[in-house]
PDB file of C-alpha atoms in Angstrom:
ATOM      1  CA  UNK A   1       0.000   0.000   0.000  1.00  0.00           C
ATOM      2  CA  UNK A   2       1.806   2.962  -0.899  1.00  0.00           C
ATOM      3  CA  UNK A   3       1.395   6.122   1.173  1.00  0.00           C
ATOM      4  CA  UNK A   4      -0.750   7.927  -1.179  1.00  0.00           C
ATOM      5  CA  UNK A   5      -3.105   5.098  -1.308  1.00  0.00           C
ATOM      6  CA  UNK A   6      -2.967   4.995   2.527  1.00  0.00           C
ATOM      7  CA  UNK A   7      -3.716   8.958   2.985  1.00  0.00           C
ATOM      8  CA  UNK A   8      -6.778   8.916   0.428  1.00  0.00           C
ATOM      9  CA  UNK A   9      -8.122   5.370   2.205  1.00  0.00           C
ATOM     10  CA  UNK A  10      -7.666   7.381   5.743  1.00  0.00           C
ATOM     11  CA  UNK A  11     -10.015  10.163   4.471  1.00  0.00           C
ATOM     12  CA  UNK A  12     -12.595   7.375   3.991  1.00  0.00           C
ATOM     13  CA  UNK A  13     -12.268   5.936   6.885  1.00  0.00           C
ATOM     14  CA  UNK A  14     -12.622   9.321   9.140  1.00  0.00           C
ATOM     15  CA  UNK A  15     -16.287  10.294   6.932  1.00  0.00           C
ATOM     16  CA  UNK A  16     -16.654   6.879   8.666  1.00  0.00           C
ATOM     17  CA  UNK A  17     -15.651   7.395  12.254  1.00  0.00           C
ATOM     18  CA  UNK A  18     -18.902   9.051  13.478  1.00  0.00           C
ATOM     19  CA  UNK A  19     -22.336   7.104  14.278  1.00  0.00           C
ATOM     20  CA  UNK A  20     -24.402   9.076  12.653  1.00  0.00           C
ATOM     21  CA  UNK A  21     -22.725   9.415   9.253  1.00  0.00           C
ATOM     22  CA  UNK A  22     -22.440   5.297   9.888  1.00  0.00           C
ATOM     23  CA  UNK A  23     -25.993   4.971  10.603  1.00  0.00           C
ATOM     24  CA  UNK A  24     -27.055   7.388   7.238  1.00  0.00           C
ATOM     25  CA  UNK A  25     -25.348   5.628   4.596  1.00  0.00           C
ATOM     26  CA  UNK A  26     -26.572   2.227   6.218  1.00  0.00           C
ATOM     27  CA  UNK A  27     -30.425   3.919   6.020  1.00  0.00           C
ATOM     28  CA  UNK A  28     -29.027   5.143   2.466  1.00  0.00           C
ATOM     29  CA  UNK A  29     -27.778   1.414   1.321  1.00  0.00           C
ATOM     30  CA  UNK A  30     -30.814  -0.562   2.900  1.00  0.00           C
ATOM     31  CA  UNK A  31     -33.493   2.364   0.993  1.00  0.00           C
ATOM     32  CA  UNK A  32     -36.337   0.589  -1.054  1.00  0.00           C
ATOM     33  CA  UNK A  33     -35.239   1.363  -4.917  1.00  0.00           C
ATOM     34  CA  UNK A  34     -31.404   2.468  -3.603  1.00  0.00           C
ATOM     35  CA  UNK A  35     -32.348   6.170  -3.012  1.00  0.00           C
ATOM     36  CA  UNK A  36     -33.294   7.912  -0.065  1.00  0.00           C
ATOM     37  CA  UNK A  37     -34.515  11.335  -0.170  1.00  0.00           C
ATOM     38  CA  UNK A  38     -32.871  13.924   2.381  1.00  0.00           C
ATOM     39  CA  UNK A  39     -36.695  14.154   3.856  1.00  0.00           C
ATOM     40  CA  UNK A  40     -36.447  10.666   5.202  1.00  0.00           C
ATOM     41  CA  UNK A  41     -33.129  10.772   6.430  1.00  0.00           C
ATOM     42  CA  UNK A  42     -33.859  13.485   9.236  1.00  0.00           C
ATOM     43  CA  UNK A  43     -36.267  11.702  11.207  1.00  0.00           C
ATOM     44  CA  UNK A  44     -34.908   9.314  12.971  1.00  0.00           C
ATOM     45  CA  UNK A  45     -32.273  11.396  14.219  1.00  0.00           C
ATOM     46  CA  UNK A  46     -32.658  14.278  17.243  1.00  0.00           C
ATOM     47  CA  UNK A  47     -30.556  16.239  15.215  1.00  0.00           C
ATOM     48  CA  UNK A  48     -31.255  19.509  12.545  1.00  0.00           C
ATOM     49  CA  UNK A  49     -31.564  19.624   9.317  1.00  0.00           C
ATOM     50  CA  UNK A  50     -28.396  21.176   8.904  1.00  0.00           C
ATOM     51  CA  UNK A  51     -26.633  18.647  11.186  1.00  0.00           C
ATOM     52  CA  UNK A  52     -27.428  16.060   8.613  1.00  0.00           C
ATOM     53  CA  UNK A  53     -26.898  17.818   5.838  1.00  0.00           C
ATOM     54  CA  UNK A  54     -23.506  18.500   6.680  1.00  0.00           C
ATOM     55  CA  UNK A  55     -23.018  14.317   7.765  1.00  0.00           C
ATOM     56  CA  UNK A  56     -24.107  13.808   3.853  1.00  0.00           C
ATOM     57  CA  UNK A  57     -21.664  16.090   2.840  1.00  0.00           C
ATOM     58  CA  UNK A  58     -18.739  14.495   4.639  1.00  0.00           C
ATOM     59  CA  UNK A  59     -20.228  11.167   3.084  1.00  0.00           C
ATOM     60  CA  UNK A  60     -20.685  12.563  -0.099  1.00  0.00           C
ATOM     61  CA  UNK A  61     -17.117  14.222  -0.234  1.00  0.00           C
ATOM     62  CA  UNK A  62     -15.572  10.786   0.628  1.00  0.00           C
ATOM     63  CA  UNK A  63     -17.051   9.740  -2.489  1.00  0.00           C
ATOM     64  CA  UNK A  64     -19.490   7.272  -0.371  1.00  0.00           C
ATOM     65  CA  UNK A  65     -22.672   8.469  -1.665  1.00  0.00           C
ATOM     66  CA  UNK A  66     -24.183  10.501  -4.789  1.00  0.00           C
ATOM     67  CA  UNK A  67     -26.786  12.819  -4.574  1.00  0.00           C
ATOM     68  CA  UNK A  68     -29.551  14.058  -6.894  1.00  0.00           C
ATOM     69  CA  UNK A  69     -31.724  16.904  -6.919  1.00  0.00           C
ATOM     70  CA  UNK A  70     -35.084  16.347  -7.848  1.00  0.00           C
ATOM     71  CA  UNK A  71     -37.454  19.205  -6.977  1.00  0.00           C
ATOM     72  CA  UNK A  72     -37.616  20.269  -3.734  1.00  0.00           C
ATOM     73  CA  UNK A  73     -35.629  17.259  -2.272  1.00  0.00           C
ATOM     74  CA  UNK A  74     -31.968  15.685  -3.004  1.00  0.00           C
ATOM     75  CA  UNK A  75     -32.020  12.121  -3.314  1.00  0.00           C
ATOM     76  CA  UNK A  76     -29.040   9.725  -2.094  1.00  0.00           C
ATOM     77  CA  UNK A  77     -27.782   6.266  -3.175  1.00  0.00           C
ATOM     78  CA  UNK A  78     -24.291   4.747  -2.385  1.00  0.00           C
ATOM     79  CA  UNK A  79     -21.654   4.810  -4.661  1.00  0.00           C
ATOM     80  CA  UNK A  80     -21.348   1.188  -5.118  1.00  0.00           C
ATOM     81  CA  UNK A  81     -17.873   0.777  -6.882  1.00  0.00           C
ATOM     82  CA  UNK A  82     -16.550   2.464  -3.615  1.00  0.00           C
ATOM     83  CA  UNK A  83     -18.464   0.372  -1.014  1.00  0.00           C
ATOM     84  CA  UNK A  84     -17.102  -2.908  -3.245  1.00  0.00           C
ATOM     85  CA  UNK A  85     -13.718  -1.769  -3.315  1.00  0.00           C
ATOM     86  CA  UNK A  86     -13.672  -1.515   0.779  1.00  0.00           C
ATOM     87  CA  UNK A  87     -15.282  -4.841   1.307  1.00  0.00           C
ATOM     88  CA  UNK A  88     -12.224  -6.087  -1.051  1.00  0.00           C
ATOM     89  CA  UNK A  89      -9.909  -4.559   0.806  1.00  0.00           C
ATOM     90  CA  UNK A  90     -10.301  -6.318   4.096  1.00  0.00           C
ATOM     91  CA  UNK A  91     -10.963  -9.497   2.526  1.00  0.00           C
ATOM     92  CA  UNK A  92      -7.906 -10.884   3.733  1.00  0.00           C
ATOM     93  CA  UNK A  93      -6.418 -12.476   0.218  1.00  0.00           C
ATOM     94  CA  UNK A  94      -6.610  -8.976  -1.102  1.00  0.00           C
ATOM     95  CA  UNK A  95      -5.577  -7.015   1.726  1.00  0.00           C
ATOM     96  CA  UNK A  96      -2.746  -9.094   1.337  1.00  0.00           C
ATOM     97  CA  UNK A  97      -2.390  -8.661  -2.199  1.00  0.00           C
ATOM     98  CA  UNK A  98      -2.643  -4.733  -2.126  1.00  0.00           C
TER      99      UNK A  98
ATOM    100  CA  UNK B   1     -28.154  -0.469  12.244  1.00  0.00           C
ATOM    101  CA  UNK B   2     -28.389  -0.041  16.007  1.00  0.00           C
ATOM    102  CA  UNK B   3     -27.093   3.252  17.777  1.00  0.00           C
ATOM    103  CA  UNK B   4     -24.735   0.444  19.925  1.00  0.00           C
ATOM    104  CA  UNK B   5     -23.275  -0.590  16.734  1.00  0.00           C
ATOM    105  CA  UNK B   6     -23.042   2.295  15.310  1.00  0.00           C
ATOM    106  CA  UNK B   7     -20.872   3.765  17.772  1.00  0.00           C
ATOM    107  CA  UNK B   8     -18.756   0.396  18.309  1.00  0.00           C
ATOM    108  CA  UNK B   9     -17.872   0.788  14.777  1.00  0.00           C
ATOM    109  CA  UNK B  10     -17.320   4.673  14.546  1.00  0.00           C
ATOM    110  CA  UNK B  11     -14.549   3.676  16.918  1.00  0.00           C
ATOM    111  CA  UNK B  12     -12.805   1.011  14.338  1.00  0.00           C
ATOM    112  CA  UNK B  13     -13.102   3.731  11.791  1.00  0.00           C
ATOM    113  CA  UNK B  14     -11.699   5.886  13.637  1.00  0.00           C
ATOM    114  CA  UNK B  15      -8.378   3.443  14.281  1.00  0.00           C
ATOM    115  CA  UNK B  16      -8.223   3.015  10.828  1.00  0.00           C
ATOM    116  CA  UNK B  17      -8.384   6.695   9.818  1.00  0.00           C
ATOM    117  CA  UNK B  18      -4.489   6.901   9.672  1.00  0.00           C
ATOM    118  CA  UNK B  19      -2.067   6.233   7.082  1.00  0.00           C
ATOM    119  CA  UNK B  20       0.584   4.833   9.366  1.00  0.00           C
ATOM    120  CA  UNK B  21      -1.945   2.622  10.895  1.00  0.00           C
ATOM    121  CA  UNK B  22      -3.470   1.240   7.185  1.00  0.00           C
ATOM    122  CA  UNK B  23       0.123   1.025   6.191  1.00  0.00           C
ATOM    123  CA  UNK B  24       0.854  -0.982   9.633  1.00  0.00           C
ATOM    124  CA  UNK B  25      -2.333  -3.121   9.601  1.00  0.00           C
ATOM    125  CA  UNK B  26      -1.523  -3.837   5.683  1.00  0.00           C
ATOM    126  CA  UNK B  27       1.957  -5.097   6.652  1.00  0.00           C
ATOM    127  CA  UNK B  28       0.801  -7.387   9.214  1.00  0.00           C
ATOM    128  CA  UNK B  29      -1.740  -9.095   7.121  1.00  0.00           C
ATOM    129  CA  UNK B  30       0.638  -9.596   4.297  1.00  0.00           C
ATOM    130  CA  UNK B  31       2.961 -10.582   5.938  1.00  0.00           C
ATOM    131  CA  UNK B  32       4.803 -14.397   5.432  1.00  0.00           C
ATOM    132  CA  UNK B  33       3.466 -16.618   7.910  1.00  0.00           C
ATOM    133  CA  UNK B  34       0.357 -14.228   8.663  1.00  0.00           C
ATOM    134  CA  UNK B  35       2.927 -12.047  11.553  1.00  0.00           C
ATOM    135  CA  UNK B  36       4.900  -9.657  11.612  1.00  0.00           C
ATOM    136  CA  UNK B  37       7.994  -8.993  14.722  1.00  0.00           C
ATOM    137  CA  UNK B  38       7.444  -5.107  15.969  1.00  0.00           C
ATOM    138  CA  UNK B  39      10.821  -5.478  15.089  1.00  0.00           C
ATOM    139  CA  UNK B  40      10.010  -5.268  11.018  1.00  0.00           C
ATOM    140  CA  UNK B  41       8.225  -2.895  11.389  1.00  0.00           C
ATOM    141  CA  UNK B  42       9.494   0.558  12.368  1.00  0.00           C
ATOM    142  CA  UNK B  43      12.165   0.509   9.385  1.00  0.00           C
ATOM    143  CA  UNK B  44       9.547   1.303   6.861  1.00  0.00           C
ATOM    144  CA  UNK B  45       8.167   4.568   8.560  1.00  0.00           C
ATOM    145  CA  UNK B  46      10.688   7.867   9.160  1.00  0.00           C
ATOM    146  CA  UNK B  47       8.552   7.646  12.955  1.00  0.00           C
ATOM    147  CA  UNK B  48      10.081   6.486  16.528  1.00  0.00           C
ATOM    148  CA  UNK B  49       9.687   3.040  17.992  1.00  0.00           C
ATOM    149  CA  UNK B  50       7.576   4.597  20.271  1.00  0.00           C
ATOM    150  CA  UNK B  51       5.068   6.169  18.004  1.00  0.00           C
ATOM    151  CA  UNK B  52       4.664   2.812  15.962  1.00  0.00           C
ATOM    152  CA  UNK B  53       3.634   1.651  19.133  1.00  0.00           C
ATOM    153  CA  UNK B  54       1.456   3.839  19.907  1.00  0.00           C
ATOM    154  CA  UNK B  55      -0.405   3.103  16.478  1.00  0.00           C
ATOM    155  CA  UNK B  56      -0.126  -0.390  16.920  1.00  0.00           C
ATOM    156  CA  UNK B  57      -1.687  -0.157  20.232  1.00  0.00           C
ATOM    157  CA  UNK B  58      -4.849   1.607  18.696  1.00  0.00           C
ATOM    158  CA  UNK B  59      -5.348  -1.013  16.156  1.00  0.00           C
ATOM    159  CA  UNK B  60      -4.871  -3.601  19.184  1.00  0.00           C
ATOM    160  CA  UNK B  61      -7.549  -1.788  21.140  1.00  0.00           C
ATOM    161  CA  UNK B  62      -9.586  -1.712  18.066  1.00  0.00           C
ATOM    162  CA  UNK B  63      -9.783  -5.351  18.069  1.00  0.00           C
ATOM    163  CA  UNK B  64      -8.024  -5.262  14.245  1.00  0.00           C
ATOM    164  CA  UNK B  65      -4.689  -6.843  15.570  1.00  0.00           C
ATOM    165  CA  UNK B  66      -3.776  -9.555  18.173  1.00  0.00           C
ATOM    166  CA  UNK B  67       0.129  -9.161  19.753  1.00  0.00           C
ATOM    167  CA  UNK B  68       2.224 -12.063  21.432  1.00  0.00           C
ATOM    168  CA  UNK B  69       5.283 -11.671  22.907  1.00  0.00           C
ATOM    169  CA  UNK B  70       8.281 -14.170  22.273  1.00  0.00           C
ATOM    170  CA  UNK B  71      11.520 -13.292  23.820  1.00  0.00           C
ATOM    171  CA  UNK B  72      12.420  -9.991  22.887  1.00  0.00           C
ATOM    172  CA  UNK B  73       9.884  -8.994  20.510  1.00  0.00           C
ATOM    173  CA  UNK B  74       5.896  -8.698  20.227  1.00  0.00           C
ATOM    174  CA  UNK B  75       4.396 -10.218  17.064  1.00  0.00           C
ATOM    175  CA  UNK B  76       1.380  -9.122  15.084  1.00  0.00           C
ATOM    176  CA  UNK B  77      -0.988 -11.022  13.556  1.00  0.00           C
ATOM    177  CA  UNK B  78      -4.668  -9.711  12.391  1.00  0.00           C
ATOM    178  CA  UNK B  79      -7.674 -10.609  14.001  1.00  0.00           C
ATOM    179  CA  UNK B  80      -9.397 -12.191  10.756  1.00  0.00           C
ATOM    180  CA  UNK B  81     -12.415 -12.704  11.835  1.00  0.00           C
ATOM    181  CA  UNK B  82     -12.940  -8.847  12.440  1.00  0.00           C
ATOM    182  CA  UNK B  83     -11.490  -8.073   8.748  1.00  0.00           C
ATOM    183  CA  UNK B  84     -13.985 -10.267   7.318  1.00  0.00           C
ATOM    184  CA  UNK B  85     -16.633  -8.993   9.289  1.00  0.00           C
ATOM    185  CA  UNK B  86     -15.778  -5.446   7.987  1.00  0.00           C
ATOM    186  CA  UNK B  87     -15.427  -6.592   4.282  1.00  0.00           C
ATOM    187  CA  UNK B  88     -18.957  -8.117   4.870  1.00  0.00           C
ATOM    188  CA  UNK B  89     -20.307  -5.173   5.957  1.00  0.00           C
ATOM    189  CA  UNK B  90     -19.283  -2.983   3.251  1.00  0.00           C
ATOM    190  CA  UNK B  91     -21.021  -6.416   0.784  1.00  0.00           C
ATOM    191  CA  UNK B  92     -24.067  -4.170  -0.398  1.00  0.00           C
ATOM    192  CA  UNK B  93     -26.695  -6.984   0.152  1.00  0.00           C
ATOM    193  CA  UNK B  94     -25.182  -7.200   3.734  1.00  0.00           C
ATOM    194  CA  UNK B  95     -25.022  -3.863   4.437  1.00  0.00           C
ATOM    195  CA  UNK B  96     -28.697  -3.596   3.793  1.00  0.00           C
ATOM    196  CA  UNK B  97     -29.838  -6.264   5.535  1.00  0.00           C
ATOM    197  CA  UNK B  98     -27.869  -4.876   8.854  1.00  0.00           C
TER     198      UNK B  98
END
């Protein structure tokens, strides 16, 4: 793993390191159809809209999740290419490998 | 996703949001035999003995690596079944079914 690879991969891992950005792309993943509008994704939290929003940004900026806007609401699916390429990296033959 | 889980995993994240640490925790699971001496590890890093063992110590408390003293030294080894139950997690039909 050279240390470029290891500096991006960190980045990833701290839009990780917080519950609630853990808990929003696993609402975002498990959404009927893939998406979840931003309108769903407040209420199960005690938090403010803008505490979210900014979560989704930090997830978003990772390159975790995509966004669309769609009228009044954005709309959020995973980036699946990215979640693949983490699950390969700790499978241990890989992890190995890298 | 529970909030429990959530958090218990925030704080994984959070061990692996370091490039010495992915670089470290890379090493170790790549390396011939499945461990690595303490002692093989320090030369690859411009960073004290002490501060590689600081890092390894947060992947140890993270549950990612297991140590065992031998004489002299402290090998490494990963803890495989917590790699594999990242990689799963980050499996897009597993992470929506958590």
């Amino acid at each position: 793993m050279s240390e470029r690879e290891a500096a991006e991969l960190a980045g990833v891992f701290k839009a990780l390191a917080d519950p609630v950005r853990l808990r929003l792309l696993n609402m975002i993943a498990s959404a009927e159809g893939g998406e979840a509008c931003v309108c769903d994704l407040t209420g199960p939290f005690e938090l403010s809209g803008p505490t979210i929003s900014h979560h989704l940004k930090v997830l978003r900026n990772a390159g975790l999740i995509e966004g669309e806007r769609r009228g009044t609401w954005v709309y959020y699916r995973v980036v699946a290419e990215k979640l693949t390429r983490l699950s390969g990296l700790f499978a241990l033959p890989v992890l190995a490998g890298t």
